[in-house]
């Protein structure tokens, strides 16, 4: 079915509300596609359709809505349906929804759930935003070490419906400590009567619930895992992170780094389709305003060379180019470094080697740009000006590149996020260094006096 | 075992070369960790250890080395070992290695492989770089539609060892056309004697081998898949893309967008640890040099206002700030848009709505910065200059933002990569527009004449 056909069918359902037809439609189409269409309607209309569905389909569809639409849906259904939804949902999604509820409603709904569900929600809700704990699910297969392979397979089969994944099982001791793991594939190819503890893998990769989410995504990518066990301080298994959640983490974290690199503060969990004018302003203004204050210094430098400018006004023609060149070369270098540090391609210890190469790259870039600008310099200001502009270009591009390259390492060293080395920050620094170098070189070559 | 312990053990192996101990070490540790340590040694030393391993371990370890180290390893082993490796490797990795071989060696090795292996390599090698075909693997489970569930489970179990994944099986008709799919979990929970065609899912998601890799990663992320079937033109199933490859695609493509945003041309398959000075220069120079040529226009504009500058030299103090502010506000907007288009958060059709919001955000940003700069303007040049600078700030930030926001949409509309709207490009445009607005506003308020 094409997306357009799906849309037409859903519209029909909106008016007919035939529970059987609707269930058939839901079972025969991708839930992500169905939700994309449902989100075009009001939450009330969508809710009327959703509550016609049995638990598994209800829970699965609900998980695909955007957080803000999920919240609207919850408000559009009555408490009985809210409870049914809460019981059916994937546990990692359930706790997210719960945490976004107003405190009053949290207190209303919690006591109505089963004790085990309450505990599950409260435990998962205790982890800070951005930590592994906030994407962990407790619906994983854990088996005791003394089970046989065939017993384990039967256990998996019996519990398959409730689990987030059954393709990796985790072996625990009596204290619920993680001691081994087996993939379903390994279980299926081992002898039926082997004891799990004899055939399990013990080269475990795990993360603790307090680590940043990116650590979990990195481990899953590095070791090609389908799920990653999550432990608390005492190596006690508390849940798993699945590869589909890890993919989402990768995208969210990359997006955050993108935004930071462009000089926008992190937009958490917000779609650009929905974000308000005011939020957008608040996230973008800070770095731009810092740029204005940085001008106190670079403007001051220019002022101190007022006489030079009045004598050689042609210098002004190249001023924007020179400060931009330093800023852009610096932004190139910092972008490369920030990304390489984020993906693990570079580490702190690579700083010196990378600096060594950047030295030559920056010099070559400066020389290439100096050659490119020389002709322009002669044309607009004569050979003297051309010489000043060309030498300044080498100096400015070189300085900008070295700063842009080193800043992310420095921030990383100080345990700060290297992505803070944003374009506006680099620009501000490059402006100041650029005008300083430019006018110093101008006065040296052309004569006259500066500050 | 910690990474340091692992390192010590591997160093011991390097001198003892005890095949049994070494196999034990390999089987009890994560292959990604082992390879990280092995890559510190020369390819000759590592090769001597690798060839002691049986086929499955040899192939698995080999897959974790970087492409350039893989190539060195191949040169360090004799032809018999090369052939063993080629037969054992994962099919999607094998074709990558094959394609990087010099043509002569390709011709040497191909005829020595089994006929089916030759065909597999030649088919996979026929897909262009960057397409789904280049990450597809043919080691997937395909079952005929008339099999029963229990037969299918037996078939999966028998063939598990050779397959990239067994957790999703694909149902094909006699012409090898894809007609359905079942997860292993579904197979395990259906009745044993049910016919697969009766219980399979028919809401298929697939991509064609010619589509860009990002399409495959997007589909896997959107539909939470473990593997995605790949078809040729005639809906014939030719392979699958697995979720671990999709995660890598996501990271590689994001990195490319990062680099482009910073004004660096795409660095394909290259680690920043290894890239040469010359490559780095070649990838960074183009956009910077374009910046120089763009100055022909903005420098020309400034030149035409020479008299104004000589009369009101204080205008020069704010010139870097104004062009930078436009450029940075523009880079913020374009970064947000490029990323949102890449992740599918925004689509082309959202342009008008997004433009509407950007109108207000840009205006607010401009006003905030105008207020911030006004005091500085009074201090350095008096109230008239302050007025010129403030009004210019609003105009420049507004213009920069609107350009930065629209350019990615425009590029996308023209079927070009929106990530081409890089910081240097936005800066070049903002420079020109910025000086034009600034001096026009200056002449209007202060009097005097321009071009």
PDB file of C-alpha atoms in Angstrom, chain B residues 133-284:
ATOM      1  CA  UNK B 133      24.159  -2.159  -3.090  1.00  0.00           C
ATOM      2  CA  UNK B 134      27.568  -1.341  -1.676  1.00  0.00           C
ATOM      3  CA  UNK B 135      26.565  -2.396   1.882  1.00  0.00           C
ATOM      4  CA  UNK B 136      24.249  -5.268   0.977  1.00  0.00           C
ATOM      5  CA  UNK B 137      25.027  -8.817   2.031  1.00  0.00           C
ATOM      6  CA  UNK B 138      23.706 -11.920   0.321  1.00  0.00           C
ATOM      7  CA  UNK B 139      23.997 -14.075   3.455  1.00  0.00           C
ATOM      8  CA  UNK B 140      20.325 -13.901   4.486  1.00  0.00           C
ATOM      9  CA  UNK B 141      17.689 -16.536   5.168  1.00  0.00           C
ATOM     10  CA  UNK B 142      15.173 -16.891   2.331  1.00  0.00           C
ATOM     11  CA  UNK B 143      12.469 -19.534   2.548  1.00  0.00           C
ATOM     12  CA  UNK B 144       9.874 -20.658   0.004  1.00  0.00           C
ATOM     13  CA  UNK B 145       6.261 -19.730   0.701  1.00  0.00           C
ATOM     14  CA  UNK B 146       4.971 -23.278   1.016  1.00  0.00           C
ATOM     15  CA  UNK B 147       7.231 -24.294   3.921  1.00  0.00           C
ATOM     16  CA  UNK B 148       5.614 -24.948   7.283  1.00  0.00           C
ATOM     17  CA  UNK B 149       6.709 -23.088  10.383  1.00  0.00           C
ATOM     18  CA  UNK B 150       8.564 -26.077  11.845  1.00  0.00           C
ATOM     19  CA  UNK B 151      10.346 -26.676   8.536  1.00  0.00           C
ATOM     20  CA  UNK B 152      11.343 -23.045   8.422  1.00  0.00           C
ATOM     21  CA  UNK B 153      12.712 -23.213  11.982  1.00  0.00           C
ATOM     22  CA  UNK B 154      14.772 -26.291  11.110  1.00  0.00           C
ATOM     23  CA  UNK B 155      16.067 -24.593   7.983  1.00  0.00           C
ATOM     24  CA  UNK B 156      17.088 -21.540  10.003  1.00  0.00           C
ATOM     25  CA  UNK B 157      18.864 -23.670  12.591  1.00  0.00           C
ATOM     26  CA  UNK B 158      20.749 -25.635   9.921  1.00  0.00           C
ATOM     27  CA  UNK B 159      21.964 -22.569   8.063  1.00  0.00           C
ATOM     28  CA  UNK B 160      22.537 -20.312  11.089  1.00  0.00           C
ATOM     29  CA  UNK B 161      26.328 -20.419  10.919  1.00  0.00           C
ATOM     30  CA  UNK B 162      26.619 -18.900   7.432  1.00  0.00           C
ATOM     31  CA  UNK B 163      24.026 -16.176   7.778  1.00  0.00           C
ATOM     32  CA  UNK B 164      24.582 -12.526   8.635  1.00  0.00           C
ATOM     33  CA  UNK B 165      21.381 -12.611  10.699  1.00  0.00           C
ATOM     34  CA  UNK B 166      18.786 -15.303  11.330  1.00  0.00           C
ATOM     35  CA  UNK B 167      16.402 -13.107  13.264  1.00  0.00           C
ATOM     36  CA  UNK B 168      14.410 -12.069  10.229  1.00  0.00           C
ATOM     37  CA  UNK B 169      13.601 -14.517   7.451  1.00  0.00           C
ATOM     38  CA  UNK B 170      12.343 -13.490   4.024  1.00  0.00           C
ATOM     39  CA  UNK B 171       9.717 -15.400   2.101  1.00  0.00           C
ATOM     40  CA  UNK B 172      10.162 -15.600  -1.676  1.00  0.00           C
ATOM     41  CA  UNK B 173       8.175 -17.077  -4.530  1.00  0.00           C
ATOM     42  CA  UNK B 174       9.616 -19.320  -7.250  1.00  0.00           C
ATOM     43  CA  UNK B 175      11.018 -16.345  -9.135  1.00  0.00           C
ATOM     44  CA  UNK B 176      12.918 -15.249  -5.983  1.00  0.00           C
ATOM     45  CA  UNK B 177      10.542 -12.282  -5.630  1.00  0.00           C
ATOM     46  CA  UNK B 178      10.033 -10.985  -2.103  1.00  0.00           C
ATOM     47  CA  UNK B 179       6.470 -11.685  -0.946  1.00  0.00           C
ATOM     48  CA  UNK B 180       6.651 -11.692   2.841  1.00  0.00           C
ATOM     49  CA  UNK B 181       8.727 -11.724   5.983  1.00  0.00           C
ATOM     50  CA  UNK B 182       8.694 -13.212   9.480  1.00  0.00           C
ATOM     51  CA  UNK B 183      10.867 -12.560  12.480  1.00  0.00           C
ATOM     52  CA  UNK B 184      12.366 -15.544  14.242  1.00  0.00           C
ATOM     53  CA  UNK B 185      10.322 -14.502  17.249  1.00  0.00           C
ATOM     54  CA  UNK B 186       7.124 -14.785  15.187  1.00  0.00           C
ATOM     55  CA  UNK B 187       8.239 -18.152  13.795  1.00  0.00           C
ATOM     56  CA  UNK B 188       8.849 -19.406  17.322  1.00  0.00           C
ATOM     57  CA  UNK B 189       5.406 -18.376  18.548  1.00  0.00           C
ATOM     58  CA  UNK B 190       3.332 -19.602  15.565  1.00  0.00           C
ATOM     59  CA  UNK B 191       1.929 -23.126  15.357  1.00  0.00           C
ATOM     60  CA  UNK B 192       4.437 -25.638  14.025  1.00  0.00           C
ATOM     61  CA  UNK B 193       2.272 -26.899  11.163  1.00  0.00           C
ATOM     62  CA  UNK B 194       1.084 -23.534   9.870  1.00  0.00           C
ATOM     63  CA  UNK B 195       2.209 -22.703   6.336  1.00  0.00           C
ATOM     64  CA  UNK B 196       4.550 -19.765   6.232  1.00  0.00           C
ATOM     65  CA  UNK B 197       2.558 -17.968   3.517  1.00  0.00           C
ATOM     66  CA  UNK B 198      -0.496 -17.972   5.812  1.00  0.00           C
ATOM     67  CA  UNK B 199       1.196 -16.404   8.825  1.00  0.00           C
ATOM     68  CA  UNK B 200       3.886 -14.187   7.266  1.00  0.00           C
ATOM     69  CA  UNK B 201       3.758 -10.398   7.324  1.00  0.00           C
ATOM     70  CA  UNK B 202       3.064  -8.796   3.974  1.00  0.00           C
ATOM     71  CA  UNK B 203       3.469  -5.136   4.947  1.00  0.00           C
ATOM     72  CA  UNK B 204       6.964  -5.103   3.490  1.00  0.00           C
ATOM     73  CA  UNK B 205       9.538  -2.370   3.763  1.00  0.00           C
ATOM     74  CA  UNK B 206      12.339  -2.689   1.219  1.00  0.00           C
ATOM     75  CA  UNK B 207      14.825  -0.546  -0.659  1.00  0.00           C
ATOM     76  CA  UNK B 208      16.352  -1.012  -4.076  1.00  0.00           C
ATOM     77  CA  UNK B 209      20.069  -1.550  -4.489  1.00  0.00           C
ATOM     78  CA  UNK B 210      20.480   1.716  -6.424  1.00  0.00           C
ATOM     79  CA  UNK B 211      19.111   3.993  -3.647  1.00  0.00           C
ATOM     80  CA  UNK B 212      21.503   5.971  -1.440  1.00  0.00           C
ATOM     81  CA  UNK B 213      22.680   4.165   1.708  1.00  0.00           C
ATOM     82  CA  UNK B 214      21.067   6.788   3.885  1.00  0.00           C
ATOM     83  CA  UNK B 215      17.649   5.596   2.665  1.00  0.00           C
ATOM     84  CA  UNK B 216      18.387   2.143   4.077  1.00  0.00           C
ATOM     85  CA  UNK B 217      19.551   3.544   7.416  1.00  0.00           C
ATOM     86  CA  UNK B 218      16.500   5.831   7.599  1.00  0.00           C
ATOM     87  CA  UNK B 219      14.114   2.921   6.935  1.00  0.00           C
ATOM     88  CA  UNK B 220      15.803   0.728   9.550  1.00  0.00           C
ATOM     89  CA  UNK B 221      15.595   3.536  12.112  1.00  0.00           C
ATOM     90  CA  UNK B 222      12.023   4.512  11.234  1.00  0.00           C
ATOM     91  CA  UNK B 223      10.597   0.992  11.332  1.00  0.00           C
ATOM     92  CA  UNK B 224      12.867  -0.341  14.125  1.00  0.00           C
ATOM     93  CA  UNK B 225      14.152  -3.180  11.933  1.00  0.00           C
ATOM     94  CA  UNK B 226      17.043  -5.568  12.522  1.00  0.00           C
ATOM     95  CA  UNK B 227      17.495  -6.038   8.783  1.00  0.00           C
ATOM     96  CA  UNK B 228      16.049  -4.550   5.625  1.00  0.00           C
ATOM     97  CA  UNK B 229      15.496  -6.482   2.398  1.00  0.00           C
ATOM     98  CA  UNK B 230      17.091  -5.092  -0.759  1.00  0.00           C
ATOM     99  CA  UNK B 231      15.550  -5.739  -4.160  1.00  0.00           C
ATOM    100  CA  UNK B 232      16.513  -5.109  -7.752  1.00  0.00           C
ATOM    101  CA  UNK B 233      14.217  -3.421 -10.264  1.00  0.00           C
ATOM    102  CA  UNK B 234      11.878  -6.422 -10.583  1.00  0.00           C
ATOM    103  CA  UNK B 235      11.215  -6.837  -6.816  1.00  0.00           C
ATOM    104  CA  UNK B 236      13.674  -9.756  -6.859  1.00  0.00           C
ATOM    105  CA  UNK B 237      15.344 -10.155  -3.472  1.00  0.00           C
ATOM    106  CA  UNK B 238      19.096  -9.770  -3.771  1.00  0.00           C
ATOM    107  CA  UNK B 239      20.210  -9.283  -0.172  1.00  0.00           C
ATOM    108  CA  UNK B 240      19.750  -7.508   3.122  1.00  0.00           C
ATOM    109  CA  UNK B 241      21.217  -4.571   5.012  1.00  0.00           C
ATOM    110  CA  UNK B 242      21.664  -5.247   8.719  1.00  0.00           C
ATOM    111  CA  UNK B 243      21.128  -2.773  11.548  1.00  0.00           C
ATOM    112  CA  UNK B 244      24.822  -2.696  12.534  1.00  0.00           C
ATOM    113  CA  UNK B 245      25.733  -1.558   9.016  1.00  0.00           C
ATOM    114  CA  UNK B 246      22.905   0.981   9.157  1.00  0.00           C
ATOM    115  CA  UNK B 247      24.371   2.454  12.365  1.00  0.00           C
ATOM    116  CA  UNK B 248      27.706   2.867  10.621  1.00  0.00           C
ATOM    117  CA  UNK B 249      26.012   4.517   7.627  1.00  0.00           C
ATOM    118  CA  UNK B 250      24.293   6.991   9.959  1.00  0.00           C
ATOM    119  CA  UNK B 251      27.601   7.985  11.516  1.00  0.00           C
ATOM    120  CA  UNK B 252      29.473   8.230   8.204  1.00  0.00           C
ATOM    121  CA  UNK B 253      26.748  10.334   6.601  1.00  0.00           C
ATOM    122  CA  UNK B 254      26.459  12.626   9.638  1.00  0.00           C
ATOM    123  CA  UNK B 255      30.211  13.094   9.621  1.00  0.00           C
ATOM    124  CA  UNK B 256      30.066  14.048   5.960  1.00  0.00           C
ATOM    125  CA  UNK B 257      27.351  16.604   6.684  1.00  0.00           C
ATOM    126  CA  UNK B 258      29.389  17.971   9.596  1.00  0.00           C
ATOM    127  CA  UNK B 259      32.421  18.430   7.388  1.00  0.00           C
ATOM    128  CA  UNK B 260      30.412  20.035   4.613  1.00  0.00           C
ATOM    129  CA  UNK B 261      28.782  22.409   7.074  1.00  0.00           C
ATOM    130  CA  UNK B 262      32.213  23.527   8.215  1.00  0.00           C
ATOM    131  CA  UNK B 263      33.277  24.060   4.604  1.00  0.00           C
ATOM    132  CA  UNK B 264      35.380  20.918   4.129  1.00  0.00           C
ATOM    133  CA  UNK B 265      34.666  18.677   1.148  1.00  0.00           C
ATOM    134  CA  UNK B 266      33.694  15.074   1.978  1.00  0.00           C
ATOM    135  CA  UNK B 267      36.526  12.900   3.320  1.00  0.00           C
ATOM    136  CA  UNK B 268      35.453   9.423   2.197  1.00  0.00           C
ATOM    137  CA  UNK B 269      36.437   6.468   4.423  1.00  0.00           C
ATOM    138  CA  UNK B 270      39.390   8.356   5.863  1.00  0.00           C
ATOM    139  CA  UNK B 271      40.329   8.576   9.511  1.00  0.00           C
ATOM    140  CA  UNK B 272      41.566  11.977  10.695  1.00  0.00           C
ATOM    141  CA  UNK B 273      44.366  10.043  12.342  1.00  0.00           C
ATOM    142  CA  UNK B 274      45.639   8.893   8.955  1.00  0.00           C
ATOM    143  CA  UNK B 275      44.698  11.598   6.475  1.00  0.00           C
ATOM    144  CA  UNK B 276      47.621  13.266   4.685  1.00  0.00           C
ATOM    145  CA  UNK B 277      48.467  16.960   4.851  1.00  0.00           C
ATOM    146  CA  UNK B 278      47.916  17.224   1.137  1.00  0.00           C
ATOM    147  CA  UNK B 279      44.444  15.599   1.155  1.00  0.00           C
ATOM    148  CA  UNK B 280      43.417  17.830   4.011  1.00  0.00           C
ATOM    149  CA  UNK B 281      44.599  20.897   2.124  1.00  0.00           C
ATOM    150  CA  UNK B 282      42.793  19.828  -1.059  1.00  0.00           C
ATOM    151  CA  UNK B 283      39.525  19.303   0.835  1.00  0.00           C
ATOM    152  CA  UNK B 284      39.650  22.609   2.708  1.00  0.00           C
TER     153      UNK B 284
END
